[in-house]
Amino acid sequence: MGTKLNHESLAELREIAARYPQPRSGLLPMLHLVQSVEGRITPEGIEACADVLGISAAEVSGVATFYTMYKRKPVGDYHVGVCTNTLCAVMGGDEIFARLKDHLDVGNDETTADGKVTLEHLECNAACDYAPVMMVNWEFVDNQTPESAVQLVDDLRAGNEVRSTRGPRICTWREAARVLAGFPDGRADEGPSAGPASLVGLGIATERGWSAPDADQTDQADGSTDHPVAEEAHQEAAATADAGTKEAEAAVVEKESPTTETAAEKGDAR
Amino acid sequence: MSSTATGSTDTLTPVLTSGWADERSWTLDAYARRGGYAALDKAFAMGPDAVIEAVKDSGLRGRGGAGFPTGMKWSFIPQDNPNPKYLVVNADESEPGTCKDIPLMMASPHTLVEGVILSSFAIRAHTAFIYIRGEVLHVIRRVQAAVAAAYAAGHLGRDIHGSGYDLDVVVHAGAGAYICGEETALLEGLEGRRGQPRLRPPFPAVAGLYASPTVINNVESISSVPSIIANGAEWFSSMGTEKSKGFGIFSLSGHVQRPGQYEAPLGITLRQLIDLAGGIREGHELKFWTPGGSSTPLLTAEHLDVPLDFEGVGAAGSMLGTRALQLFDETVCVVRAVLRWTEFYKHESCGKCTPCREGTWWLVQTLARLEKGQGSEADLDLLLDQCDNILGRSFCALGDGATSPISSSIKYFREEYLAHLTHGGCPFDPAASTAWSDRTVGATA
Ligand SMILES: Cc1cc2nc3c(=O)[nH]c(=O)nc-3n(C[C@H](O)[C@H](O)[C@H](O)COP(=O)(O)O)c2cc1C
Ligand code: SF4
Ligand code: FES
């Protein structure tokens, strides 16, 4: 299989290395770029990184094998992760993972015959308040059930547009890897500020009129900037807290919905 | 000046979280509307040493788990060292249960960026790095965009706000390794190597990134700095308890009615937090919980009134850690929970030292046997023995952390381990603990 790394990719590898005071610091993002071009870590990709950095291929290879996000085998268009660390596992992650293995007829870290979906169980992805958590191409898909998970992978395989519950339209795995390499895709403004669970405490504080003390009660220093909270924001947070996180489940994985509508807002509407 | 007002503070005190519900909260406009980046000019007028003093006076202690005083850490940077100084933000958030930095960076990345500028200025760094775990794509997008916007607005780059101070910030995506949250392993990752911890001393403050003086702080620690500079050290220390000052984000997950992020003064109790969260899920009761992630020893319903500050949780035999409160009700088998965490540590062990590399493998073997109802009561002593051989003998705190769930669960739930032996396997129904268990009507008691 020939490499897809062309002159442009090599220039981009050099560009990554140049972001750092010492070029070798660029190696992790450079390997992300290799994956975005090649679909995995290839021997050619390892050589290219080694050439750019002036280190041995063995050194690059040693790094590539250390980190779990780097894949030796080709990954499907959609990397589907199910968190099975303890909290998510007991909340249903184990059942979801078992159902997906069965439904897709693959084992852990395997890809469906159509090359669309690679299934992998994940460690805690820092979203435990949305358990059970799934990730598609490292975008959050919160509060899953076995049924919603099956729907999700079916939609991905059918080519339907799928949205992260706390993020944008889901792109391909290779496009995601390019962002990780430090080449933004212009989608930062898609998706909500926060999911409902992230706002629960803020909502309660707003309802009850709780806040941090005023700065001038504790400190006479001049020019101190209080960080005032806009009134509408307060109300919005309170409404979100009311809606609770249970409803969020229903808003999971929305298809063809306008980008500005958040899962939280959908929860409100119900 | 009024005296400190501990006790009269509200139960929840949103500061870091206060803007998260604002329209397009992640943008520079939204942050500026809240007074964002105003602390910069104040800090530039104060000078670096005064900023360090303010952070010292505030009593801020590291929010990444260990609770080391932040201002003191900064003052360890040898300013006579001719090498460049670096700030590295630890945004690797991977400790099981911990889920506060990620929503912070998604909803309000500019709070972090402003904190990075203030902190870098204080330690006289001209380059800062934000090392974000790679598995959170949208968070990385938001931080990349925030850094770009801050450059465009003149908050980063050359001669910031006409102060003569220069700062560059690089957003760096990791690639999947829990150990890279350990600060010296993180530096290895940031230097393009395998993420294996370094021998200390020398400490990073003296020889960190590129063997130069380096401060490494957690996202939440750095993000607390703008409010300290804006509102004053005394404002910050008016919240919290005697030795654990200020506010922190408490993350509730698991079998509670309203899991999520609750920002409160340090010292709040789990009982208060569960009350606010609407109680444990309907018809169930709390069985065990982690105060600060899976590496902090488990606590039980006996500990509901422990003040959640560094001293209180320590006195209860655990650690405040990252305030990652994972709550498990009586449907959860503690042996299953502990086995899963132990498999995690085994998987994430970097392999550098023998006690952890071999020890975590043995722990999994022994636990898995017990969980299947095989083995004997003597295996519990074997487990504790294996823990003894890891705790305090490992090269870094990952190995120590791996023993926490095991030794604490045997302490509180010895009978439950034994029940696996008498029952010939796990006596629990895993379906009863799922988020949808109430849908299988009548199936569970
Ligand atoms: C195995 C391991 C994982 C860690 N993971 C993190 C992490 O994800 N984020 C973090 O801020 N600190 C983590 N730490 C703690 C860091 O080593 C370090 O203490 C911290 O970043 C210092 O920042 P602070 O003083 O602001 O808390 C970890 C430590 C260990 C031993
Ligand atoms: S304790 Fe574990 S993670 Fe830490 S250095 Fe040793 S092998 Fe690596
Ligand atoms: S345990 Fe699944 S996201 Fe934390």
PDB file of N, CA, C and O in Angstrom, chain A residues 71 75-76 78-82 96-112 116-122 134-135 153:
ATOM      1  N   LYS A  71      -3.055   4.035  16.134  1.00  0.00           N
ATOM      2  CA  LYS A  71      -3.535   2.721  15.715  1.00  0.00           C
ATOM      3  C   LYS A  71      -2.654   2.127  14.634  1.00  0.00           C
ATOM      4  O   LYS A  71      -2.325   2.792  13.648  1.00  0.00           O
ATOM      5  N   VAL A  75      -8.397   2.286  10.861  1.00  0.00           N
ATOM      6  CA  VAL A  75      -9.590   2.591  11.644  1.00  0.00           C
ATOM      7  C   VAL A  75     -10.710   2.952  10.675  1.00  0.00           C
ATOM      8  O   VAL A  75     -10.466   3.521   9.612  1.00  0.00           O
ATOM      9  N   GLY A  76     -11.949   2.608  11.036  1.00  0.00           N
ATOM     10  CA  GLY A  76     -13.095   2.945  10.197  1.00  0.00           C
ATOM     11  C   GLY A  76     -13.331   4.448  10.145  1.00  0.00           C
ATOM     12  O   GLY A  76     -12.640   5.228  10.791  1.00  0.00           O
ATOM     13  N   TYR A  78     -15.666   5.884  11.473  1.00  0.00           N
ATOM     14  CA  TYR A  78     -16.143   6.289  12.790  1.00  0.00           C
ATOM     15  C   TYR A  78     -15.554   5.395  13.858  1.00  0.00           C
ATOM     16  O   TYR A  78     -15.807   4.189  13.884  1.00  0.00           O
ATOM     17  N   HIS A  79     -14.776   6.008  14.716  1.00  0.00           N
ATOM     18  CA  HIS A  79     -14.262   5.294  15.874  1.00  0.00           C
ATOM     19  C   HIS A  79     -15.304   5.450  16.980  1.00  0.00           C
ATOM     20  O   HIS A  79     -15.587   6.561  17.428  1.00  0.00           O
ATOM     21  N   VAL A  80     -15.907   4.338  17.360  1.00  0.00           N
ATOM     22  CA  VAL A  80     -16.981   4.372  18.357  1.00  0.00           C
ATOM     23  C   VAL A  80     -16.454   3.794  19.659  1.00  0.00           C
ATOM     24  O   VAL A  80     -16.064   2.625  19.720  1.00  0.00           O
ATOM     25  N   GLY A  81     -16.415   4.634  20.678  1.00  0.00           N
ATOM     26  CA  GLY A  81     -15.893   4.209  21.970  1.00  0.00           C
ATOM     27  C   GLY A  81     -17.011   4.108  22.995  1.00  0.00           C
ATOM     28  O   GLY A  81     -17.933   4.917  22.997  1.00  0.00           O
ATOM     29  N   VAL A  82     -16.908   3.120  23.846  1.00  0.00           N
ATOM     30  CA  VAL A  82     -17.857   2.979  24.952  1.00  0.00           C
ATOM     31  C   VAL A  82     -17.042   2.987  26.234  1.00  0.00           C
ATOM     32  O   VAL A  82     -16.149   2.153  26.404  1.00  0.00           O
ATOM     33  N   ILE A  96     -24.071  -1.794  27.169  1.00  0.00           N
ATOM     34  CA  ILE A  96     -24.004  -1.123  25.861  1.00  0.00           C
ATOM     35  C   ILE A  96     -22.898  -1.737  25.002  1.00  0.00           C
ATOM     36  O   ILE A  96     -23.103  -2.052  23.827  1.00  0.00           O
ATOM     37  N   PHE A  97     -21.742  -1.932  25.620  1.00  0.00           N
ATOM     38  CA  PHE A  97     -20.607  -2.471  24.861  1.00  0.00           C
ATOM     39  C   PHE A  97     -20.926  -3.884  24.364  1.00  0.00           C
ATOM     40  O   PHE A  97     -20.669  -4.215  23.197  1.00  0.00           O
ATOM     41  N   ALA A  98     -21.540  -4.687  25.223  1.00  0.00           N
ATOM     42  CA  ALA A  98     -21.906  -6.053  24.823  1.00  0.00           C
ATOM     43  C   ALA A  98     -22.913  -6.019  23.671  1.00  0.00           C
ATOM     44  O   ALA A  98     -22.801  -6.766  22.694  1.00  0.00           O
ATOM     45  N   ARG A  99     -23.892  -5.127  23.782  1.00  0.00           N
ATOM     46  CA  ARG A  99     -24.908  -5.030  22.737  1.00  0.00           C
ATOM     47  C   ARG A  99     -24.286  -4.617  21.407  1.00  0.00           C
ATOM     48  O   ARG A  99     -24.610  -5.154  20.351  1.00  0.00           O
ATOM     49  N   LEU A 100     -23.361  -3.675  21.447  1.00  0.00           N
ATOM     50  CA  LEU A 100     -22.751  -3.207  20.195  1.00  0.00           C
ATOM     51  C   LEU A 100     -21.858  -4.262  19.562  1.00  0.00           C
ATOM     52  O   LEU A 100     -21.838  -4.420  18.335  1.00  0.00           O
ATOM     53  N   LYS A 101     -21.125  -4.988  20.384  1.00  0.00           N
ATOM     54  CA  LYS A 101     -20.299  -6.079  19.828  1.00  0.00           C
ATOM     55  C   LYS A 101     -21.187  -7.054  19.071  1.00  0.00           C
ATOM     56  O   LYS A 101     -20.878  -7.477  17.959  1.00  0.00           O
ATOM     57  N   ASP A 102     -22.304  -7.380  19.707  1.00  0.00           N
ATOM     58  CA  ASP A 102     -23.239  -8.314  19.109  1.00  0.00           C
ATOM     59  C   ASP A 102     -23.863  -7.727  17.834  1.00  0.00           C
ATOM     60  O   ASP A 102     -23.875  -8.343  16.779  1.00  0.00           O
ATOM     61  N   HIS A 103     -24.336  -6.504  17.946  1.00  0.00           N
ATOM     62  CA  HIS A 103     -25.029  -5.858  16.830  1.00  0.00           C
ATOM     63  C   HIS A 103     -24.106  -5.659  15.629  1.00  0.00           C
ATOM     64  O   HIS A 103     -24.511  -5.828  14.478  1.00  0.00           O
ATOM     65  N   LEU A 104     -22.866  -5.269  15.896  1.00  0.00           N
ATOM     66  CA  LEU A 104     -21.928  -5.000  14.799  1.00  0.00           C
ATOM     67  C   LEU A 104     -21.126  -6.237  14.400  1.00  0.00           C
ATOM     68  O   LEU A 104     -20.407  -6.213  13.402  1.00  0.00           O
ATOM     69  N   ASP A 105     -21.243  -7.259  15.241  1.00  0.00           N
ATOM     70  CA  ASP A 105     -20.513  -8.498  14.994  1.00  0.00           C
ATOM     71  C   ASP A 105     -19.000  -8.257  14.917  1.00  0.00           C
ATOM     72  O   ASP A 105     -18.318  -8.731  14.002  1.00  0.00           O
ATOM     73  N   VAL A 106     -18.499  -7.503  15.883  1.00  0.00           N
ATOM     74  CA  VAL A 106     -17.049  -7.269  15.988  1.00  0.00           C
ATOM     75  C   VAL A 106     -16.639  -7.418  17.455  1.00  0.00           C
ATOM     76  O   VAL A 106     -17.477  -7.346  18.355  1.00  0.00           O
ATOM     77  N   GLY A 107     -15.357  -7.622  17.661  1.00  0.00           N
ATOM     78  CA  GLY A 107     -14.809  -7.627  19.013  1.00  0.00           C
ATOM     79  C   GLY A 107     -14.217  -6.269  19.336  1.00  0.00           C
ATOM     80  O   GLY A 107     -14.310  -5.334  18.538  1.00  0.00           O
ATOM     81  N   ASN A 108     -13.596  -6.182  20.501  1.00  0.00           N
ATOM     82  CA  ASN A 108     -12.965  -4.923  20.877  1.00  0.00           C
ATOM     83  C   ASN A 108     -11.864  -4.574  19.880  1.00  0.00           C
ATOM     84  O   ASN A 108     -11.088  -5.430  19.476  1.00  0.00           O
ATOM     85  N   ASP A 109     -11.824  -3.298  19.490  1.00  0.00           N
ATOM     86  CA  ASP A 109     -10.776  -2.808  18.608  1.00  0.00           C
ATOM     87  C   ASP A 109     -10.839  -3.451  17.215  1.00  0.00           C
ATOM     88  O   ASP A 109      -9.827  -3.617  16.555  1.00  0.00           O
ATOM     89  N   GLU A 110     -12.031  -3.793  16.801  1.00  0.00           N
ATOM     90  CA  GLU A 110     -12.222  -4.351  15.467  1.00  0.00           C
ATOM     91  C   GLU A 110     -13.149  -3.456  14.647  1.00  0.00           C
ATOM     92  O   GLU A 110     -13.930  -2.680  15.197  1.00  0.00           O
ATOM     93  N   THR A 111     -13.054  -3.610  13.334  1.00  0.00           N
ATOM     94  CA  THR A 111     -13.794  -2.754  12.418  1.00  0.00           C
ATOM     95  C   THR A 111     -14.828  -3.574  11.656  1.00  0.00           C
ATOM     96  O   THR A 111     -14.551  -4.711  11.283  1.00  0.00           O
ATOM     97  N   THR A 112     -15.988  -2.987  11.442  1.00  0.00           N
ATOM     98  CA  THR A 112     -17.038  -3.691  10.700  1.00  0.00           C
ATOM     99  C   THR A 112     -16.576  -3.963   9.267  1.00  0.00           C
ATOM    100  O   THR A 112     -15.716  -3.255   8.732  1.00  0.00           O
ATOM    101  N   LYS A 116     -16.797   0.921   8.135  1.00  0.00           N
ATOM    102  CA  LYS A 116     -17.370   2.170   8.660  1.00  0.00           C
ATOM    103  C   LYS A 116     -17.049   2.395  10.140  1.00  0.00           C
ATOM    104  O   LYS A 116     -16.737   3.510  10.537  1.00  0.00           O
ATOM    105  N   VAL A 117     -17.227   1.346  10.929  1.00  0.00           N
ATOM    106  CA  VAL A 117     -17.190   1.550  12.377  1.00  0.00           C
ATOM    107  C   VAL A 117     -16.127   0.684  13.038  1.00  0.00           C
ATOM    108  O   VAL A 117     -16.074  -0.524  12.818  1.00  0.00           O
ATOM    109  N   THR A 118     -15.270   1.322  13.834  1.00  0.00           N
ATOM    110  CA  THR A 118     -14.338   0.592  14.687  1.00  0.00           C
ATOM    111  C   THR A 118     -14.832   0.737  16.120  1.00  0.00           C
ATOM    112  O   THR A 118     -15.082   1.853  16.581  1.00  0.00           O
ATOM    113  N   LEU A 119     -14.997  -0.385  16.790  1.00  0.00           N
ATOM    114  CA  LEU A 119     -15.539  -0.374  18.151  1.00  0.00           C
ATOM    115  C   LEU A 119     -14.422  -0.590  19.158  1.00  0.00           C
ATOM    116  O   LEU A 119     -13.569  -1.459  18.969  1.00  0.00           O
ATOM    117  N   GLU A 120     -14.432   0.219  20.215  1.00  0.00           N
ATOM    118  CA  GLU A 120     -13.399   0.047  21.239  1.00  0.00           C
ATOM    119  C   GLU A 120     -13.975   0.440  22.593  1.00  0.00           C
ATOM    120  O   GLU A 120     -14.765   1.377  22.688  1.00  0.00           O
ATOM    121  N   HIS A 121     -13.603  -0.295  23.631  1.00  0.00           N
ATOM    122  CA  HIS A 121     -14.017   0.186  24.955  1.00  0.00           C
ATOM    123  C   HIS A 121     -12.973   1.156  25.472  1.00  0.00           C
ATOM    124  O   HIS A 121     -11.786   1.027  25.192  1.00  0.00           O
ATOM    125  N   LEU A 122     -13.446   2.153  26.210  1.00  0.00           N
ATOM    126  CA  LEU A 122     -12.587   3.258  26.625  1.00  0.00           C
ATOM    127  C   LEU A 122     -12.465   3.319  28.136  1.00  0.00           C
ATOM    128  O   LEU A 122     -13.323   2.835  28.856  1.00  0.00           O
ATOM    129  N   MET A 134     -20.538   7.518  25.623  1.00  0.00           N
ATOM    130  CA  MET A 134     -19.876   7.013  24.418  1.00  0.00           C
ATOM    131  C   MET A 134     -19.157   8.170  23.744  1.00  0.00           C
ATOM    132  O   MET A 134     -19.467   9.334  23.986  1.00  0.00           O
ATOM    133  N   MET A 135     -18.193   7.831  22.909  1.00  0.00           N
ATOM    134  CA  MET A 135     -17.479   8.835  22.134  1.00  0.00           C
ATOM    135  C   MET A 135     -17.487   8.374  20.681  1.00  0.00           C
ATOM    136  O   MET A 135     -17.222   7.204  20.403  1.00  0.00           O
ATOM    137  N   VAL A 153     -25.011   3.765  15.942  1.00  0.00           N
ATOM    138  CA  VAL A 153     -24.120   3.111  14.971  1.00  0.00           C
ATOM    139  C   VAL A 153     -24.853   2.825  13.663  1.00  0.00           C
ATOM    140  O   VAL A 153     -24.244   2.892  12.588  1.00  0.00           O
TER     141      VAL A 153
END
